Amino acid sequence: ALGKLMKTLDRLEKKDKNHAKIPEVRHYMIQIYRKLGDEQTAKSKEKELIALAPDSKWAKAYSKK
């Protein structure tokens, strides 16, 4: 699942760096890293999501922590 999300993210970013689905894809990637027990990568990806799309509902969920 993580590989598929990474490919999707790559494809969306090549199509349009501001694609509306990018924050959602990043959110699901964070959730998978958490389930894998990779908290360090999950935190790093959270910071990226907040920096890249601070107004998205996905980033807002993490910035409330």
C-alpha positions as a LaTeX table, in Angstrom:
\begin{tabular}{lrrr}
\hline
Residue & $x$ (\AA) & $y$ (\AA) & $z$ (\AA) \\
\hline
Ala1 & 0.00 & 0.00 & 0.00 \\
Leu2 & 2.82 & 2.41 & 0.84 \\
Gly3 & 4.51 & 1.84 & $-2.52$ \\
Lys4 & 1.25 & 2.51 & $-4.32$ \\
Leu5 & 0.76 & 5.75 & $-2.41$ \\
Met6 & 4.33 & 6.84 & $-3.18$ \\
Lys7 & 3.73 & 6.25 & $-6.90$ \\
Thr8 & 0.44 & 8.15 & $-6.73$ \\
Leu9 & 2.12 & 11.06 & $-4.93$ \\
Asp10 & 4.91 & 11.15 & $-7.51$ \\
Arg11 & 2.41 & 11.11 & $-10.38$ \\
Leu12 & 0.27 & 13.88 & $-8.84$ \\
Glu13 & 3.30 & 16.08 & $-8.12$ \\
Lys14 & 4.50 & 15.72 & $-11.71$ \\
Lys15 & 1.05 & 16.61 & $-13.02$ \\
Asp16 & 0.52 & 19.59 & $-10.69$ \\
Lys17 & 2.57 & 20.44 & $-7.58$ \\
Asn18 & $-0.58$ & 21.95 & $-6.02$ \\
His19 & $-2.93$ & 19.07 & $-6.85$ \\
Ala20 & $-5.82$ & 18.94 & $-4.37$ \\
Lys21 & $-5.29$ & 15.23 & $-3.60$ \\
Ile22 & $-1.63$ & 15.56 & $-2.52$ \\
Pro23 & $-2.36$ & 16.41 & 1.15 \\
Glu24 & $-4.74$ & 13.45 & 1.40 \\
Val25 & $-2.19$ & 11.04 & $-0.09$ \\
Arg26 & 0.46 & 12.34 & 2.31 \\
His27 & $-1.96$ & 11.81 & 5.22 \\
Tyr28 & $-2.47$ & 8.16 & 4.30 \\
Met29 & 1.29 & 7.69 & 3.98 \\
Ile30 & 1.73 & 9.07 & 7.52 \\
Gln31 & $-0.85$ & 6.61 & 8.81 \\
Ile32 & 0.97 & 3.68 & 7.21 \\
Tyr33 & 4.32 & 4.76 & 8.65 \\
Arg34 & 2.64 & 4.85 & 12.07 \\
Lys35 & 1.21 & 1.35 & 11.64 \\
Leu36 & 4.66 & 0.13 & 10.63 \\
Gly37 & 6.03 & 1.59 & 13.87 \\
Asp38 & 8.15 & 4.19 & 12.08 \\
Glu39 & 7.21 & 7.17 & 14.23 \\
Gln40 & 10.26 & 9.19 & 13.18 \\
Thr41 & 9.31 & 9.10 & 9.49 \\
Ala42 & 5.65 & 9.73 & 10.34 \\
Lys43 & 6.60 & 12.89 & 12.30 \\
Ser44 & 8.85 & 14.06 & 9.47 \\
Lys45 & 6.06 & 13.55 & 6.91 \\
Glu46 & 3.63 & 15.39 & 9.21 \\
Lys47 & 5.92 & 18.42 & 9.22 \\
Glu48 & 6.18 & 18.28 & 5.41 \\
Leu49 & 2.40 & 18.10 & 5.08 \\
Ile50 & 1.87 & 21.07 & 7.41 \\
Ala51 & 4.52 & 23.10 & 5.56 \\
Leu52 & 3.23 & 22.26 & 2.07 \\
Ala53 & $-0.52$ & 22.51 & 2.66 \\
Pro54 & $-1.18$ & 24.28 & 5.98 \\
Asp55 & $-4.79$ & 25.10 & 5.10 \\
Ser56 & $-5.80$ & 21.57 & 4.14 \\
Lys57 & $-8.04$ & 19.63 & 6.50 \\
Trp58 & $-5.36$ & 16.92 & 6.55 \\
Ala59 & $-2.65$ & 19.28 & 7.83 \\
Lys60 & $-5.00$ & 20.87 & 10.34 \\
Ala61 & $-5.54$ & 17.47 & 11.97 \\
Tyr62 & $-1.81$ & 17.23 & 12.69 \\
Ser63 & $-1.24$ & 20.83 & 13.69 \\
Lys64 & $-3.80$ & 20.44 & 16.51 \\
Lys65 & $-1.62$ & 17.86 & 18.27 \\
\hline
\end{tabular}
